[in-house]
Amino acid sequence: MPEHSYLGLASAMHRLTELVIRAAMSELSFPSLSGRASCGLDAACGNGDHSIWLAQALLPEGQVTGLDICREGLLQARKASAKAGLADKLAYIQGDLHSLPFRDRAFDWAWCADCLWPGPKSQGFLGMDPMPVLEELVRVVRPGGLIAILFWSSQRLLPGHPYLEARLNATRAACYPFQEGGSFLDHILSAPVWLHQAGLEKIRGQTFVADLHTAVDGQAGDDLAACFQMLWGRAMPELSEADKAQFERLCHKSSPDFIANRPGYYGFITYTLFFGLVTSRPR
Ligand SMILES: C[S@@+](CC[C@H](N)C(=O)[O-])C[C@H]1O[C@@H](n2cnc3c(N)ncnc32)[C@H](O)[C@@H]1O
């Protein structure tokens, strides 16, 4: 997800994906990391929703520090943590992932969601090489501690229209920031290779599914309309006139045929979590 559009869309996307992201967090079983309350880093915490969910996943004494470069996101995060009654468990700090303002081994774990997409810095990404940021995360997590990185990895959102959905997903805009002909290492599913290069052990990848039923959740229709725009709105110049018309008909909230208004609508989004342990051997 490109950074410049993030804050405007974060709440809608988090409403759609809260359950699946909490499920991914619970897979990590933070409390068992050391058998004691842990302290962790939400690296690129954005609007702070994940930091709150992380704090809630920890033992009562656990602490989470959210770091982001964006002041506006941090303001929202501080307000949200106070509203959630978690201000004493959460601290927020402005900083750059390339040069984390923490001592070595300061944390038991680090979480980094939807941020390490290899992409150009000029367009709000961290750069094509994820290794400098991963090496910073390894530096600030203690030996034996855990590093987890999470990515939105796929979706099936247009039931009954698999060809249109496939053509939308095949556009450069939908594959962005991955470029056709790019190295496989520039793709998020190569994250296990990055974690291996960063020296982590016991590396695993696991995919979690967000099930979307608009009949069950009325708000989900509005959120899906925002999601369709985020995923495919910029793909229009790459589509035929017929596909554009079909996209307008099915994916715009104001259309009488808006797909999420169909009784029984079902779609899904997947999130893939990659994680590993910082080696206990001397670095
Ligand atoms: C797509 S958002 C993801 C935010 C959050 N992890 C989430 O999933 O909701 C990417 C975040 O990375 C932050 N970011 C981009 N470059 C950064 C940098 N160099 N240092 C710290 N944060 C950065 C942006 O401000 C933005 O909040």
CSV table of C-alpha atoms and ligand atoms in Angstrom, one decimal:
chain,number,residue,atom,x,y,z
A,1,MET,CA,0.0,0.0,0.0
A,2,PRO,CA,1.7,3.3,-1.0
A,3,GLU,CA,2.4,5.5,2.0
A,4,HIS,CA,0.9,8.7,0.6
A,5,SER,CA,-2.6,7.3,0.6
A,6,TYR,CA,-2.3,5.4,3.8
A,7,LEU,CA,-3.8,7.6,6.5
A,8,GLY,CA,-6.9,8.4,4.6
A,9,LEU,CA,-7.7,4.7,4.1
A,10,ALA,CA,-6.2,3.2,7.3
A,11,SER,CA,-9.4,3.1,9.3
A,12,ALA,CA,-11.5,1.5,6.5
A,13,MET,CA,-8.8,-1.1,5.8
A,14,HIS,CA,-8.3,-1.9,9.5
A,15,ARG,CA,-12.1,-2.4,10.0
A,16,LEU,CA,-12.0,-5.0,7.2
A,17,THR,CA,-8.9,-6.7,8.4
A,18,GLU,CA,-8.9,-6.3,12.2
A,19,LEU,CA,-9.8,-10.0,12.9
A,20,VAL,CA,-7.3,-11.4,10.6
A,21,ILE,CA,-4.5,-9.2,11.9
A,22,ARG,CA,-5.3,-10.1,15.5
A,23,ALA,CA,-5.3,-13.7,14.4
A,24,ALA,CA,-1.8,-13.3,12.9
A,25,MET,CA,-0.7,-11.6,16.2
A,26,SER,CA,-2.0,-14.4,18.3
A,27,GLU,CA,0.0,-16.9,16.2
A,28,LEU,CA,3.1,-15.2,17.5
A,29,SER,CA,2.1,-15.9,21.2
A,30,PHE,CA,4.2,-12.9,22.4
A,31,PRO,CA,3.9,-13.8,26.1
A,32,SER,CA,5.5,-17.2,25.7
A,33,LEU,CA,8.5,-15.5,24.0
A,34,SER,CA,10.3,-15.3,27.3
A,35,GLY,CA,7.7,-16.5,29.8
A,36,ARG,CA,7.5,-12.9,31.1
A,37,ALA,CA,5.9,-9.7,30.0
A,38,SER,CA,7.6,-8.5,26.9
A,39,CYS,CA,8.4,-5.2,25.4
A,40,GLY,CA,8.1,-4.8,21.7
A,41,LEU,CA,8.3,-2.3,18.8
A,42,ASP,CA,5.6,-1.6,16.2
A,43,ALA,CA,7.9,-0.4,13.5
A,44,ALA,CA,6.0,2.0,11.2
A,45,CYS,CA,3.0,2.0,13.4
A,46,GLY,CA,0.9,4.3,11.1
A,47,ASN,CA,-2.3,5.3,12.9
A,48,GLY,CA,-1.5,3.0,15.8
A,49,ASP,CA,-4.3,0.5,15.4
A,50,HIS,CA,-1.8,-2.4,15.3
A,51,SER,CA,0.0,-1.1,18.3
A,52,ILE,CA,-3.2,-1.2,20.3
A,53,TRP,CA,-4.0,-4.8,19.1
A,54,LEU,CA,-0.4,-5.8,20.0
A,55,ALA,CA,-0.7,-4.3,23.4
A,56,GLN,CA,-4.0,-6.2,23.9
A,57,ALA,CA,-2.3,-9.4,22.8
A,58,LEU,CA,0.4,-9.1,25.5
A,59,LEU,CA,0.5,-10.0,29.2
A,60,PRO,CA,-0.9,-7.1,31.3
A,61,GLU,CA,2.6,-5.7,32.0
A,62,GLY,CA,3.7,-5.8,28.4
A,63,GLN,CA,4.8,-2.6,26.7
A,64,VAL,CA,4.6,-1.5,23.0
A,65,THR,CA,6.5,1.3,21.4
A,66,GLY,CA,5.1,2.6,18.1
A,67,LEU,CA,7.5,4.3,15.8
A,68,ASP,CA,6.7,6.2,12.6
A,69,ILE,CA,8.1,9.0,10.6
A,70,CYS,CA,4.7,10.6,10.0
A,71,ARG,CA,3.7,13.1,12.8
A,72,GLU,CA,0.0,13.1,11.8
A,73,GLY,CA,-0.2,9.3,12.2
A,74,LEU,CA,1.5,9.5,15.6
A,75,LEU,CA,-1.0,12.1,16.7
A,76,GLN,CA,-3.9,9.8,15.7
A,77,ALA,CA,-2.1,6.9,17.4
A,78,ARG,CA,-1.7,8.7,20.7
A,79,LYS,CA,-5.4,9.8,20.7
A,80,ALA,CA,-6.5,6.2,19.9
A,81,SER,CA,-4.4,4.6,22.7
A,82,ALA,CA,-5.8,7.1,25.3
A,83,LYS,CA,-9.3,6.3,24.1
A,84,ALA,CA,-8.6,2.6,24.4
A,85,GLY,CA,-7.4,3.1,28.0
A,86,LEU,CA,-4.0,1.8,27.0
A,87,ALA,CA,-1.9,5.0,27.3
A,88,ASP,CA,0.3,3.4,30.0
A,89,LYS,CA,1.2,0.4,27.9
A,90,LEU,CA,1.9,2.3,24.7
A,91,ALA,CA,4.6,4.9,23.8
A,92,TYR,CA,4.9,6.6,20.4
A,93,ILE,CA,8.0,8.1,19.0
A,94,GLN,CA,8.8,9.8,15.7
A,95,GLY,CA,11.8,8.3,13.9
A,96,ASP,CA,13.2,6.7,10.8
A,97,LEU,CA,13.3,3.0,10.3
A,98,HIS,CA,16.7,3.3,8.7
A,99,SER,CA,18.2,4.7,11.9
A,100,LEU,CA,16.2,3.6,14.9
A,101,PRO,CA,16.5,5.8,17.9
A,102,PHE,CA,16.9,2.8,20.3
A,103,ARG,CA,19.9,1.1,21.9
A,104,ASP,CA,21.0,-2.4,20.7
A,105,ARG,CA,18.8,-5.2,22.1
A,106,ALA,CA,16.2,-2.8,23.5
A,107,PHE,CA,13.2,-5.0,22.6
A,108,ASP,CA,12.0,-8.6,22.9
A,109,TRP,CA,10.2,-8.4,19.5
A,110,ALA,CA,9.5,-6.2,16.6
A,111,TRP,CA,6.4,-6.1,14.3
A,112,CYS,CA,6.4,-4.3,11.0
A,113,ALA,CA,3.2,-4.4,8.9
A,114,ASP,CA,2.7,-3.4,5.3
A,115,CYS,CA,5.8,-1.3,5.2
A,116,LEU,CA,8.8,-3.2,3.8
A,117,TRP,CA,7.5,-3.3,0.2
A,118,PRO,CA,10.5,-2.8,-2.0
A,119,GLY,CA,9.7,0.4,-3.9
A,120,PRO,CA,11.2,3.8,-4.8
A,121,LYS,CA,11.8,6.3,-1.9
A,122,SER,CA,10.5,9.1,-4.2
A,123,GLN,CA,7.1,7.4,-4.0
A,124,GLY,CA,6.9,7.0,-0.2
A,125,PHE,CA,8.5,3.5,0.0
A,126,LEU,CA,11.6,2.6,2.0
A,127,GLY,CA,13.7,1.9,-1.1
A,128,MET,CA,14.3,-1.2,-3.2
A,129,ASP,CA,16.5,-2.9,-0.6
A,130,PRO,CA,14.7,-4.0,2.6
A,131,MET,CA,17.9,-5.2,4.2
A,132,PRO,CA,19.0,-1.9,5.8
A,133,VAL,CA,15.7,-1.7,7.7
A,134,LEU,CA,15.7,-5.4,8.6
A,135,GLU,CA,19.3,-5.0,9.9
A,136,GLU,CA,18.1,-2.2,12.1
A,137,LEU,CA,15.3,-4.3,13.5
A,138,VAL,CA,17.7,-7.1,14.2
A,139,ARG,CA,20.0,-4.7,16.0
A,140,VAL,CA,17.3,-3.5,18.4
A,141,VAL,CA,15.8,-6.9,19.2
A,142,ARG,CA,17.6,-9.1,21.8
A,143,PRO,CA,19.1,-12.4,20.8
A,144,GLY,CA,16.3,-15.1,20.9
A,145,GLY,CA,13.7,-12.3,20.3
A,146,LEU,CA,11.3,-12.3,17.4
A,147,ILE,CA,10.9,-10.3,14.2
A,148,ALA,CA,7.6,-10.4,12.4
A,149,ILE,CA,6.7,-8.7,9.1
A,150,LEU,CA,3.3,-8.7,7.6
A,151,PHE,CA,2.0,-8.0,4.1
A,152,TRP,CA,-1.4,-7.8,2.5
A,153,SER,CA,-0.7,-10.6,0.0
A,154,SER,CA,-3.9,-11.2,-2.1
A,155,GLN,CA,-7.6,-10.8,-2.4
A,156,ARG,CA,-10.7,-12.3,-4.2
A,157,LEU,CA,-13.3,-9.6,-4.0
A,158,LEU,CA,-15.4,-9.8,-7.1
A,159,PRO,CA,-17.4,-13.1,-6.9
A,160,GLY,CA,-18.8,-14.1,-10.2
A,161,HIS,CA,-16.4,-11.9,-12.2
A,162,PRO,CA,-13.1,-13.9,-12.1
A,163,TYR,CA,-12.0,-12.7,-15.6
A,164,LEU,CA,-12.5,-9.0,-14.8
A,165,GLU,CA,-10.8,-9.5,-11.4
A,166,ALA,CA,-7.9,-11.3,-13.0
A,167,ARG,CA,-7.5,-8.5,-15.6
A,168,LEU,CA,-7.6,-5.8,-12.8
A,169,ASN,CA,-5.0,-7.8,-10.8
A,170,ALA,CA,-2.7,-8.1,-13.9
A,171,THR,CA,-2.3,-4.4,-14.3
A,172,ARG,CA,0.9,-2.6,-13.4
A,173,ALA,CA,-1.1,-0.5,-11.0
A,174,ALA,CA,-2.3,-3.5,-9.1
A,175,CYS,CA,1.2,-5.1,-8.9
A,176,TYR,CA,2.7,-1.8,-7.8
A,177,PRO,CA,5.4,-1.3,-6.5
A,178,PHE,CA,6.6,-4.6,-8.0
A,179,GLN,CA,7.8,-3.9,-11.6
A,180,GLU,CA,7.5,-6.4,-14.4
A,181,GLY,CA,10.9,-7.9,-15.0
A,182,GLY,CA,12.0,-7.0,-11.5
A,183,SER,CA,14.1,-9.4,-9.4
A,184,PHE,CA,12.2,-12.0,-7.5
A,185,LEU,CA,13.9,-10.6,-4.4
A,186,ASP,CA,11.9,-7.4,-4.9
A,187,HIS,CA,8.7,-9.3,-4.3
A,188,ILE,CA,7.1,-9.5,-0.8
A,189,LEU,CA,6.8,-13.3,-1.0
A,190,SER,CA,10.7,-13.3,-1.0
A,191,ALA,CA,10.6,-12.1,2.6
A,192,PRO,CA,11.9,-15.4,3.9
A,193,VAL,CA,15.0,-14.9,1.9
A,194,TRP,CA,15.4,-11.4,3.4
A,195,LEU,CA,14.9,-12.8,6.9
A,196,HIS,CA,17.5,-15.5,6.2
A,197,GLN,CA,20.0,-12.8,4.9
A,198,ALA,CA,19.3,-10.8,8.1
A,199,GLY,CA,20.6,-13.8,10.0
A,200,LEU,CA,17.3,-14.9,11.6
A,201,GLU,CA,16.6,-18.5,12.6
A,202,LYS,CA,13.4,-20.6,12.5
A,203,ILE,CA,11.9,-18.6,9.7
A,204,ARG,CA,8.3,-19.3,8.8
A,205,GLY,CA,5.6,-17.8,6.6
A,206,GLN,CA,1.9,-18.2,7.3
A,207,THR,CA,-1.1,-16.8,5.5
A,208,PHE,CA,-4.3,-15.7,7.2
A,209,VAL,CA,-7.7,-14.9,5.6
A,210,ALA,CA,-10.1,-12.1,6.3
A,211,ASP,CA,-13.6,-13.3,5.4
A,212,LEU,CA,-15.8,-10.5,4.2
A,213,HIS,CA,-19.6,-10.8,4.4
A,214,THR,CA,-21.4,-7.5,3.8
A,215,ALA,CA,-24.7,-9.0,4.8
A,216,VAL,CA,-23.3,-9.5,8.3
A,217,ASP,CA,-21.4,-6.2,8.5
A,218,GLY,CA,-23.2,-3.1,6.9
A,219,GLN,CA,-20.1,-0.9,7.3
A,220,ALA,CA,-18.1,-3.4,5.2
A,221,GLY,CA,-19.8,-2.2,2.0
A,222,ASP,CA,-18.5,1.3,2.5
A,223,ASP,CA,-15.1,0.0,3.4
A,224,LEU,CA,-15.0,-2.3,0.4
A,225,ALA,CA,-15.8,0.6,-1.9
A,226,ALA,CA,-12.7,2.4,-0.5
A,227,CYS,CA,-10.7,-0.8,-0.9
A,228,PHE,CA,-11.7,-1.3,-4.6
A,229,GLN,CA,-10.5,2.3,-5.3
A,230,MET,CA,-7.2,1.7,-3.4
A,231,LEU,CA,-6.5,-1.6,-5.3
A,232,TRP,CA,-7.7,-0.8,-8.8
A,233,GLY,CA,-8.6,2.9,-9.0
A,234,ARG,CA,-5.3,3.7,-10.6
A,235,ALA,CA,-5.5,0.8,-13.1
A,236,MET,CA,-8.1,2.5,-15.3
A,237,PRO,CA,-5.7,3.8,-18.0
A,238,GLU,CA,-4.6,0.1,-18.5
A,239,LEU,CA,-8.1,-1.3,-19.0
A,240,SER,CA,-10.4,-1.6,-22.0
A,241,GLU,CA,-13.5,0.6,-22.2
A,242,ALA,CA,-15.6,-2.5,-21.5
A,243,ASP,CA,-13.7,-3.4,-18.4
A,244,LYS,CA,-13.7,0.2,-17.1
A,245,ALA,CA,-17.5,0.3,-17.5
A,246,GLN,CA,-17.8,-3.0,-15.7
A,247,PHE,CA,-15.5,-1.8,-12.9
A,248,GLU,CA,-17.7,1.4,-12.5
A,249,ARG,CA,-20.8,-0.7,-12.4
A,250,LEU,CA,-19.6,-3.3,-9.9
A,251,CYS,CA,-17.2,-1.4,-7.7
A,252,HIS,CA,-18.7,2.1,-7.2
A,253,LYS,CA,-20.8,2.6,-4.1
A,254,SER,CA,-23.2,4.8,-6.0
A,255,SER,CA,-23.9,2.2,-8.7
A,256,PRO,CA,-27.2,0.3,-8.4
A,257,ASP,CA,-25.2,-2.8,-9.2
A,258,PHE,CA,-22.5,-2.2,-6.5
A,259,ILE,CA,-21.3,-5.8,-5.9
A,260,ALA,CA,-21.0,-5.5,-2.1
A,261,ASN,CA,-24.8,-4.7,-1.9
A,262,ARG,CA,-25.7,-8.1,-3.4
A,263,PRO,CA,-27.3,-10.3,-0.8
A,264,GLY,CA,-24.9,-13.0,0.3
A,265,TYR,CA,-21.8,-11.1,-0.9
A,266,TYR,CA,-18.6,-12.9,0.1
A,267,GLY,CA,-15.0,-12.0,-0.6
A,268,PHE,CA,-11.6,-12.4,1.1
A,269,ILE,CA,-8.3,-10.7,1.7
A,270,THR,CA,-5.2,-12.6,2.7
A,271,TYR,CA,-2.4,-11.3,4.9
A,272,THR,CA,0.9,-13.2,5.0
A,273,LEU,CA,3.1,-13.1,8.1
A,274,PHE,CA,6.8,-13.9,8.0
A,275,PHE,CA,8.7,-14.3,11.2
A,276,GLY,CA,11.9,-15.6,12.7
A,277,LEU,CA,14.1,-15.4,15.7
A,278,VAL,CA,17.2,-13.3,16.2
A,279,THR,CA,20.1,-15.6,16.5
A,280,SER,CA,21.4,-16.2,20.0
A,281,ARG,CA,24.9,-16.8,18.6
A,282,PRO,CA,27.3,-13.9,18.8
A,283,ARG,CA,26.7,-11.6,15.7
B,1,LIG,C1,1.2,1.4,4.6
B,1,LIG,S1,1.6,2.2,6.1
B,1,LIG,C2,1.5,0.9,7.3
B,1,LIG,C3,1.3,1.4,8.7
B,1,LIG,C4,0.9,0.3,9.8
B,1,LIG,N1,2.0,-0.6,10.0
B,1,LIG,C5,-0.4,-0.4,9.4
B,1,LIG,O1,-0.3,-1.5,8.9
B,1,LIG,O2,-1.5,0.2,9.5
B,1,LIG,C6,3.4,2.5,6.0
B,1,LIG,C7,3.9,3.4,7.2
B,1,LIG,O3,5.3,3.5,7.1
B,1,LIG,C8,5.7,4.8,7.5
B,1,LIG,N2,7.0,5.1,7.0
B,1,LIG,C9,7.4,5.3,5.7
B,1,LIG,N3,8.7,5.5,5.7
B,1,LIG,C10,9.2,5.4,7.0
B,1,LIG,C11,10.5,5.6,7.6
B,1,LIG,N4,11.5,5.8,6.8
B,1,LIG,N5,10.6,5.5,8.9
B,1,LIG,C12,9.5,5.2,9.7
B,1,LIG,N6,8.2,5.1,9.1
B,1,LIG,C13,8.1,5.2,7.8
B,1,LIG,C14,4.6,5.7,6.9
B,1,LIG,O4,4.5,6.9,7.6
B,1,LIG,C15,3.3,4.8,7.2
B,1,LIG,O5,2.7,5.1,8.4
